[in-house]
Amino acid sequence: MKIVTFYVLDTNTTKNGLTTLEKLACKITIMKWREGKNILIACDNDDQASKIDLALWMYEVDAFIPHNLIEKKEMIICKTSIYICYTPHKIDESRNLLINMVTKNIKFSKFFDNIIEFVPHDKYLKDWARKRYQEYRNIGAKLLTVKINEKK
């Protein structure tokens, strides 16, 4: 059964070049990688993908987070645990977690049984998250919600 976890954000700030959503995506990626997951991070555009790539390189000074930014449309095969992309790709079966930051298109999510989604604070992006939620519900996915409280 497909399991989709929606992280609901209560702020939309940018700090050190990363939005609240991008920082959370990096934290979740590292946590899931440490659990042994093979991850695809699907970004909305090439700028966001480059920011996530850089953030993972710099996340911990004394740790190496193995990842690869895929810039051309090519088959993703399991050479590293974490891939970052911004265009649709053919997916090999070894990716067992999708971290989706793509606003509108979830068609490629059919390749994954475990998906992380985000509900940004911004109204426009929140409306798109609701549409994605409905699409997942319509296909019978198990839906989980986690509220992230960043306000102090």
Short mmCIF file of N, CA and C in Angstrom, two decimals:
data_model
loop_
_atom_site.label_atom_id
_atom_site.label_comp_id
_atom_site.label_asym_id
_atom_site.label_seq_id
_atom_site.Cartn_x
_atom_site.Cartn_y
_atom_site.Cartn_z
N MET A 1 0.84 -1.19 0.00
CA MET A 1 0.00 0.00 0.00
C MET A 1 0.88 1.25 0.00
N LYS A 2 0.49 2.19 -0.80
CA LYS A 2 1.21 3.46 -0.88
C LYS A 2 0.96 4.27 0.39
N ILE A 3 2.04 4.75 1.02
CA ILE A 3 1.93 5.59 2.22
C ILE A 3 2.49 6.97 1.88
N VAL A 4 1.67 7.99 2.09
CA VAL A 4 2.07 9.36 1.80
C VAL A 4 1.98 10.18 3.08
N THR A 5 3.10 10.79 3.45
CA THR A 5 3.14 11.64 4.64
C THR A 5 3.23 13.08 4.20
N PHE A 6 2.26 13.88 4.63
CA PHE A 6 2.23 15.31 4.34
C PHE A 6 2.75 16.08 5.55
N TYR A 7 3.78 16.87 5.34
CA TYR A 7 4.31 17.75 6.38
C TYR A 7 3.71 19.14 6.18
N VAL A 8 2.95 19.60 7.17
CA VAL A 8 2.26 20.89 7.09
C VAL A 8 3.12 21.94 7.78
N LEU A 9 3.52 22.95 7.01
CA LEU A 9 4.40 24.00 7.51
C LEU A 9 3.59 25.21 7.95
N ASP A 10 4.00 25.83 9.05
CA ASP A 10 3.27 27.00 9.54
C ASP A 10 3.99 28.32 9.21
N THR A 11 5.14 28.25 8.58
CA THR A 11 5.86 29.46 8.18
C THR A 11 6.44 29.27 6.78
N ASN A 12 6.82 30.38 6.19
CA ASN A 12 7.46 30.36 4.88
C ASN A 12 8.60 31.38 4.90
N THR A 13 9.66 31.05 5.61
CA THR A 13 10.78 31.97 5.72
C THR A 13 11.97 31.42 4.94
N THR A 14 12.90 32.30 4.65
CA THR A 14 14.14 31.90 3.99
C THR A 14 15.29 32.30 4.89
N LYS A 15 16.17 31.33 5.14
CA LYS A 15 17.34 31.59 5.97
C LYS A 15 18.53 30.88 5.33
N ASN A 16 19.62 31.60 5.18
CA ASN A 16 20.82 31.06 4.53
C ASN A 16 20.51 30.51 3.13
N GLY A 17 19.60 31.16 2.43
CA GLY A 17 19.28 30.77 1.06
C GLY A 17 18.29 29.64 0.90
N LEU A 18 17.83 29.03 2.00
CA LEU A 18 16.88 27.92 1.92
C LEU A 18 15.54 28.31 2.54
N THR A 19 14.47 27.90 1.90
CA THR A 19 13.15 28.11 2.48
C THR A 19 12.91 27.11 3.59
N THR A 20 11.88 27.33 4.37
CA THR A 20 11.51 26.40 5.43
C THR A 20 11.29 25.00 4.85
N LEU A 21 10.62 24.91 3.72
CA LEU A 21 10.35 23.63 3.08
C LEU A 21 11.66 22.95 2.67
N GLU A 22 12.58 23.69 2.07
CA GLU A 22 13.85 23.11 1.61
C GLU A 22 14.70 22.62 2.78
N LYS A 23 14.72 23.40 3.87
CA LYS A 23 15.46 22.96 5.07
C LYS A 23 14.87 21.68 5.63
N LEU A 24 13.54 21.62 5.70
CA LEU A 24 12.88 20.42 6.21
C LEU A 24 13.14 19.22 5.29
N ALA A 25 13.11 19.44 3.99
CA ALA A 25 13.38 18.36 3.04
C ALA A 25 14.79 17.79 3.26
N CYS A 26 15.75 18.66 3.52
CA CYS A 26 17.12 18.20 3.80
C CYS A 26 17.18 17.40 5.09
N LYS A 27 16.52 17.88 6.14
CA LYS A 27 16.51 17.16 7.42
C LYS A 27 15.88 15.78 7.29
N ILE A 28 14.75 15.72 6.59
CA ILE A 28 14.07 14.44 6.41
C ILE A 28 14.93 13.51 5.56
N THR A 29 15.54 14.05 4.52
CA THR A 29 16.41 13.24 3.65
C THR A 29 17.52 12.58 4.47
N ILE A 30 18.18 13.35 5.29
CA ILE A 30 19.29 12.81 6.08
C ILE A 30 18.79 11.79 7.10
N MET A 31 17.68 12.08 7.73
CA MET A 31 17.11 11.14 8.70
C MET A 31 16.74 9.81 8.01
N LYS A 32 16.10 9.89 6.87
CA LYS A 32 15.69 8.68 6.16
C LYS A 32 16.89 7.94 5.57
N TRP A 33 17.90 8.67 5.11
CA TRP A 33 19.12 8.05 4.61
C TRP A 33 19.81 7.26 5.73
N ARG A 34 19.83 7.83 6.92
CA ARG A 34 20.43 7.14 8.07
C ARG A 34 19.64 5.89 8.46
N GLU A 35 18.37 5.84 8.08
CA GLU A 35 17.54 4.64 8.29
C GLU A 35 17.77 3.61 7.18
N GLY A 36 18.60 3.95 6.20
CA GLY A 36 18.92 3.01 5.14
C GLY A 36 18.08 3.13 3.88
N LYS A 37 17.31 4.20 3.74
CA LYS A 37 16.47 4.39 2.57
C LYS A 37 17.27 4.87 1.37
N ASN A 38 16.83 4.47 0.17
CA ASN A 38 17.31 5.03 -1.08
C ASN A 38 16.28 6.05 -1.52
N ILE A 39 16.72 7.27 -1.78
CA ILE A 39 15.80 8.41 -1.87
C ILE A 39 15.93 9.13 -3.20
N LEU A 40 14.79 9.55 -3.73
CA LEU A 40 14.76 10.49 -4.85
C LEU A 40 14.10 11.76 -4.34
N ILE A 41 14.81 12.88 -4.46
CA ILE A 41 14.26 14.18 -4.12
C ILE A 41 13.86 14.84 -5.43
N ALA A 42 12.57 15.03 -5.64
CA ALA A 42 12.06 15.64 -6.86
C ALA A 42 11.80 17.12 -6.59
N CYS A 43 12.52 17.97 -7.29
CA CYS A 43 12.43 19.42 -7.08
C CYS A 43 11.57 20.07 -8.16
N ASP A 44 11.08 21.26 -7.85
CA ASP A 44 10.23 21.99 -8.78
C ASP A 44 10.99 22.55 -9.97
N ASN A 45 12.27 22.87 -9.77
CA ASN A 45 13.05 23.48 -10.85
C ASN A 45 14.54 23.27 -10.60
N ASP A 46 15.35 23.66 -11.56
CA ASP A 46 16.79 23.43 -11.44
C ASP A 46 17.43 24.27 -10.34
N ASP A 47 16.90 25.47 -10.08
CA ASP A 47 17.44 26.30 -9.00
C ASP A 47 17.24 25.63 -7.64
N GLN A 48 16.04 25.11 -7.41
CA GLN A 48 15.76 24.43 -6.15
C GLN A 48 16.62 23.18 -6.01
N ALA A 49 16.78 22.43 -7.09
CA ALA A 49 17.61 21.23 -7.05
C ALA A 49 19.06 21.58 -6.70
N SER A 50 19.58 22.65 -7.28
CA SER A 50 20.95 23.08 -6.98
C SER A 50 21.10 23.51 -5.52
N LYS A 51 20.07 24.18 -4.99
CA LYS A 51 20.12 24.59 -3.57
C LYS A 51 20.11 23.38 -2.64
N ILE A 52 19.29 22.38 -2.96
CA ILE A 52 19.25 21.17 -2.14
C ILE A 52 20.59 20.44 -2.23
N ASP A 53 21.14 20.35 -3.43
CA ASP A 53 22.44 19.72 -3.63
C ASP A 53 23.50 20.39 -2.77
N LEU A 54 23.58 21.70 -2.82
CA LEU A 54 24.57 22.45 -2.04
C LEU A 54 24.32 22.28 -0.53
N ALA A 55 23.05 22.33 -0.14
CA ALA A 55 22.72 22.20 1.28
C ALA A 55 23.13 20.84 1.83
N LEU A 56 22.97 19.79 1.05
CA LEU A 56 23.37 18.46 1.51
C LEU A 56 24.89 18.34 1.60
N TRP A 57 25.61 19.03 0.71
CA TRP A 57 27.08 19.03 0.81
C TRP A 57 27.54 19.73 2.07
N MET A 58 26.81 20.75 2.49
CA MET A 58 27.25 21.57 3.62
C MET A 58 26.50 21.27 4.91
N TYR A 59 25.59 20.31 4.91
CA TYR A 59 24.70 20.10 6.05
C TYR A 59 25.45 19.84 7.35
N GLU A 60 26.37 18.93 7.33
CA GLU A 60 27.16 18.64 8.53
C GLU A 60 28.64 18.70 8.15
N VAL A 61 29.39 19.46 8.89
CA VAL A 61 30.81 19.66 8.58
C VAL A 61 31.59 18.36 8.64
N ASP A 62 31.29 17.52 9.61
CA ASP A 62 32.08 16.31 9.80
C ASP A 62 31.39 15.04 9.28
N ALA A 63 30.41 15.20 8.40
CA ALA A 63 29.71 14.04 7.85
C ALA A 63 29.60 14.15 6.34
N PHE A 64 29.55 13.01 5.69
CA PHE A 64 29.37 12.97 4.24
C PHE A 64 28.01 12.38 3.95
N ILE A 65 27.18 13.11 3.25
CA ILE A 65 25.85 12.65 2.86
C ILE A 65 25.93 12.32 1.37
N PRO A 66 26.00 11.04 1.00
CA PRO A 66 26.18 10.67 -0.41
C PRO A 66 24.94 11.00 -1.24
N HIS A 67 25.13 11.85 -2.22
CA HIS A 67 24.02 12.23 -3.07
C HIS A 67 24.53 12.65 -4.44
N ASN A 68 23.60 12.76 -5.38
CA ASN A 68 23.96 13.10 -6.74
C ASN A 68 22.84 13.93 -7.36
N LEU A 69 23.21 15.03 -7.99
CA LEU A 69 22.26 15.86 -8.71
C LEU A 69 22.20 15.37 -10.16
N ILE A 70 21.02 14.96 -10.59
CA ILE A 70 20.81 14.49 -11.96
C ILE A 70 20.26 15.66 -12.76
N GLU A 71 21.04 16.12 -13.73
CA GLU A 71 20.65 17.30 -14.49
C GLU A 71 20.08 16.98 -15.86
N LYS A 72 20.42 15.83 -16.41
CA LYS A 72 19.92 15.44 -17.72
C LYS A 72 18.94 14.31 -17.56
N LYS A 73 18.04 14.20 -18.54
CA LYS A 73 17.06 13.12 -18.49
C LYS A 73 17.80 11.81 -18.76
N GLU A 74 17.93 11.00 -17.74
CA GLU A 74 18.64 9.73 -17.86
C GLU A 74 18.05 8.74 -16.86
N MET A 75 18.35 7.50 -17.08
CA MET A 75 17.89 6.45 -16.16
C MET A 75 18.64 6.57 -14.84
N ILE A 76 17.91 6.57 -13.75
CA ILE A 76 18.53 6.61 -12.44
C ILE A 76 18.76 5.17 -12.00
N ILE A 77 19.99 4.84 -11.75
CA ILE A 77 20.30 3.51 -11.23
C ILE A 77 20.98 3.68 -9.88
N CYS A 78 20.96 2.66 -9.10
CA CYS A 78 21.40 2.77 -7.71
C CYS A 78 22.92 2.82 -7.60
N LYS A 79 23.48 4.01 -7.78
CA LYS A 79 24.91 4.22 -7.58
C LYS A 79 25.15 4.98 -6.28
N THR A 80 24.19 5.73 -5.87
CA THR A 80 24.27 6.47 -4.61
C THR A 80 22.92 6.40 -3.92
N SER A 81 22.89 6.67 -2.64
CA SER A 81 21.64 6.52 -1.88
C SER A 81 20.63 7.63 -2.10
N ILE A 82 21.12 8.81 -2.50
CA ILE A 82 20.23 9.97 -2.63
C ILE A 82 20.43 10.60 -4.01
N TYR A 83 19.34 10.73 -4.73
CA TYR A 83 19.37 11.46 -6.00
C TYR A 83 18.47 12.68 -5.90
N ILE A 84 18.88 13.74 -6.58
CA ILE A 84 18.11 14.98 -6.65
C ILE A 84 17.85 15.24 -8.12
N CYS A 85 16.60 15.52 -8.49
CA CYS A 85 16.30 15.82 -9.89
C CYS A 85 15.24 16.90 -9.98
N TYR A 86 15.11 17.48 -11.16
CA TYR A 86 14.07 18.48 -11.40
C TYR A 86 13.33 18.22 -12.70
N THR A 87 13.59 17.11 -13.34
CA THR A 87 12.85 16.70 -14.53
C THR A 87 12.42 15.26 -14.32
N PRO A 88 11.34 14.86 -14.98
CA PRO A 88 10.91 13.46 -14.82
C PRO A 88 12.01 12.50 -15.29
N HIS A 89 12.18 11.43 -14.58
CA HIS A 89 13.20 10.44 -14.90
C HIS A 89 12.61 9.04 -14.83
N LYS A 90 13.24 8.15 -15.57
CA LYS A 90 12.91 6.74 -15.39
C LYS A 90 13.49 6.34 -14.04
N ILE A 91 12.74 5.58 -13.29
CA ILE A 91 13.14 5.25 -11.94
C ILE A 91 13.42 3.75 -11.85
N ASP A 92 14.52 3.39 -11.24
CA ASP A 92 14.75 1.97 -10.98
C ASP A 92 14.06 1.60 -9.67
N GLU A 93 13.85 0.33 -9.47
CA GLU A 93 13.08 -0.13 -8.31
C GLU A 93 13.79 0.07 -6.98
N SER A 94 15.07 0.44 -7.01
CA SER A 94 15.82 0.55 -5.75
C SER A 94 15.50 1.83 -4.97
N ARG A 95 14.85 2.77 -5.58
CA ARG A 95 14.45 3.98 -4.86
C ARG A 95 13.21 3.62 -4.05
N ASN A 96 13.30 3.66 -2.74
CA ASN A 96 12.13 3.28 -1.96
C ASN A 96 11.47 4.45 -1.24
N LEU A 97 11.95 5.68 -1.49
CA LEU A 97 11.31 6.85 -0.90
C LEU A 97 11.40 8.02 -1.86
N LEU A 98 10.28 8.67 -2.08
CA LEU A 98 10.22 9.90 -2.86
C LEU A 98 9.98 11.06 -1.92
N ILE A 99 10.85 12.06 -1.98
CA ILE A 99 10.60 13.32 -1.28
C ILE A 99 10.21 14.31 -2.36
N ASN A 100 8.94 14.65 -2.40
CA ASN A 100 8.39 15.42 -3.51
C ASN A 100 8.23 16.89 -3.16
N MET A 101 8.95 17.72 -3.91
CA MET A 101 8.79 19.17 -3.79
C MET A 101 8.21 19.77 -5.07
N VAL A 102 7.74 18.90 -5.97
CA VAL A 102 7.13 19.35 -7.22
C VAL A 102 5.71 19.80 -6.90
N THR A 103 5.38 21.00 -7.36
CA THR A 103 4.09 21.59 -7.02
C THR A 103 2.91 20.88 -7.67
N LYS A 104 2.99 20.63 -8.97
CA LYS A 104 1.79 20.21 -9.70
C LYS A 104 1.75 18.75 -10.12
N ASN A 105 2.82 18.17 -10.55
CA ASN A 105 2.80 16.86 -11.20
C ASN A 105 3.22 15.75 -10.24
N ILE A 106 2.31 14.81 -10.00
CA ILE A 106 2.67 13.67 -9.15
C ILE A 106 2.63 12.36 -9.92
N LYS A 107 2.57 12.42 -11.24
CA LYS A 107 2.44 11.20 -12.04
C LYS A 107 3.57 10.21 -11.77
N PHE A 108 4.79 10.68 -11.61
CA PHE A 108 5.91 9.76 -11.40
C PHE A 108 5.90 9.14 -10.01
N SER A 109 5.04 9.62 -9.12
CA SER A 109 4.98 9.05 -7.77
C SER A 109 4.45 7.62 -7.78
N LYS A 110 3.89 7.18 -8.90
CA LYS A 110 3.38 5.81 -8.98
C LYS A 110 4.48 4.77 -8.80
N PHE A 111 5.73 5.18 -8.98
CA PHE A 111 6.86 4.26 -8.83
C PHE A 111 7.25 4.03 -7.36
N PHE A 112 6.63 4.74 -6.45
CA PHE A 112 7.05 4.71 -5.04
C PHE A 112 5.93 4.26 -4.13
N ASP A 113 6.29 3.49 -3.10
CA ASP A 113 5.31 3.11 -2.08
C ASP A 113 5.35 4.06 -0.89
N ASN A 114 6.47 4.77 -0.70
CA ASN A 114 6.60 5.72 0.40
C ASN A 114 6.93 7.09 -0.18
N ILE A 115 6.11 8.06 0.18
CA ILE A 115 6.24 9.41 -0.38
C ILE A 115 6.13 10.43 0.73
N ILE A 116 7.02 11.42 0.66
CA ILE A 116 6.95 12.58 1.56
C ILE A 116 6.47 13.75 0.72
N GLU A 117 5.44 14.43 1.19
CA GLU A 117 4.89 15.61 0.54
C GLU A 117 4.92 16.77 1.54
N PHE A 118 4.78 17.97 1.02
CA PHE A 118 4.81 19.16 1.88
C PHE A 118 3.59 20.03 1.60
N VAL A 119 3.10 20.66 2.67
CA VAL A 119 2.01 21.63 2.56
C VAL A 119 2.59 22.96 3.02
N PRO A 120 3.07 23.76 2.07
CA PRO A 120 3.66 25.05 2.44
C PRO A 120 2.63 26.01 3.02
N HIS A 121 3.14 27.04 3.67
CA HIS A 121 2.29 28.05 4.30
C HIS A 121 1.62 28.95 3.26
N ASP A 122 2.25 29.15 2.13
CA ASP A 122 1.75 29.99 1.04
C ASP A 122 0.42 29.43 0.51
N LYS A 123 -0.58 30.31 0.34
CA LYS A 123 -1.92 29.87 -0.04
C LYS A 123 -1.93 29.15 -1.39
N TYR A 124 -1.27 29.69 -2.39
CA TYR A 124 -1.23 29.07 -3.72
C TYR A 124 -0.65 27.65 -3.64
N LEU A 125 0.48 27.51 -2.96
CA LEU A 125 1.12 26.21 -2.84
C LEU A 125 0.31 25.25 -1.96
N LYS A 126 -0.37 25.80 -0.97
CA LYS A 126 -1.23 24.98 -0.11
C LYS A 126 -2.40 24.41 -0.93
N ASP A 127 -2.95 25.22 -1.84
CA ASP A 127 -4.04 24.73 -2.70
C ASP A 127 -3.57 23.56 -3.57
N TRP A 128 -2.36 23.66 -4.10
CA TRP A 128 -1.81 22.56 -4.89
C TRP A 128 -1.58 21.33 -4.03
N ALA A 129 -1.15 21.52 -2.81
CA ALA A 129 -0.94 20.39 -1.90
C ALA A 129 -2.28 19.69 -1.62
N ARG A 130 -3.34 20.46 -1.49
CA ARG A 130 -4.67 19.87 -1.29
C ARG A 130 -5.07 19.01 -2.49
N LYS A 131 -4.75 19.50 -3.70
CA LYS A 131 -5.07 18.72 -4.91
C LYS A 131 -4.27 17.42 -4.93
N ARG A 132 -2.99 17.49 -4.56
CA ARG A 132 -2.19 16.27 -4.51
C ARG A 132 -2.75 15.30 -3.46
N TYR A 133 -3.15 15.83 -2.31
CA TYR A 133 -3.75 15.01 -1.26
C TYR A 133 -4.98 14.27 -1.81
N GLN A 134 -5.85 15.00 -2.51
CA GLN A 134 -7.05 14.38 -3.08
C GLN A 134 -6.70 13.29 -4.09
N GLU A 135 -5.67 13.54 -4.91
CA GLU A 135 -5.25 12.53 -5.89
C GLU A 135 -4.78 11.26 -5.19
N TYR A 136 -3.98 11.42 -4.16
CA TYR A 136 -3.51 10.25 -3.41
C TYR A 136 -4.67 9.53 -2.73
N ARG A 137 -5.59 10.29 -2.17
CA ARG A 137 -6.76 9.68 -1.52
C ARG A 137 -7.58 8.89 -2.54
N ASN A 138 -7.72 9.44 -3.74
CA ASN A 138 -8.50 8.78 -4.79
C ASN A 138 -7.89 7.45 -5.24
N ILE A 139 -6.58 7.29 -5.11
CA ILE A 139 -5.96 6.01 -5.49
C ILE A 139 -5.83 5.06 -4.30
N GLY A 140 -6.34 5.47 -3.15
CA GLY A 140 -6.38 4.58 -1.99
C GLY A 140 -5.13 4.57 -1.14
N ALA A 141 -4.30 5.59 -1.25
CA ALA A 141 -3.08 5.66 -0.44
C ALA A 141 -3.42 5.90 1.02
N LYS A 142 -2.58 5.38 1.90
CA LYS A 142 -2.69 5.69 3.32
C LYS A 142 -2.07 7.06 3.52
N LEU A 143 -2.83 8.01 4.07
CA LEU A 143 -2.38 9.39 4.20
C LEU A 143 -2.10 9.74 5.65
N LEU A 144 -0.93 10.27 5.89
CA LEU A 144 -0.52 10.70 7.22
C LEU A 144 -0.22 12.20 7.18
N THR A 145 -0.44 12.88 8.29
CA THR A 145 -0.18 14.32 8.36
C THR A 145 0.68 14.61 9.59
N VAL A 146 1.72 15.41 9.38
CA VAL A 146 2.60 15.84 10.46
C VAL A 146 2.66 17.36 10.43
N LYS A 147 2.30 17.99 11.53
CA LYS A 147 2.36 19.46 11.61
C LYS A 147 3.73 19.88 12.13
N ILE A 148 4.35 20.79 11.40
CA ILE A 148 5.66 21.31 11.77
C ILE A 148 5.46 22.73 12.29
N ASN A 149 5.81 22.95 13.54
CA ASN A 149 5.63 24.26 14.16
C ASN A 149 6.98 24.94 14.25
N GLU A 150 7.21 25.90 13.36
CA GLU A 150 8.47 26.65 13.35
C GLU A 150 8.33 27.99 14.07
N LYS A 151 7.08 28.43 14.30
CA LYS A 151 6.87 29.73 14.95
C LYS A 151 7.33 29.66 16.39
N LYS A 152 7.95 30.69 16.81
CA LYS A 152 8.42 30.76 18.21
C LYS A 152 7.71 31.89 18.93
#
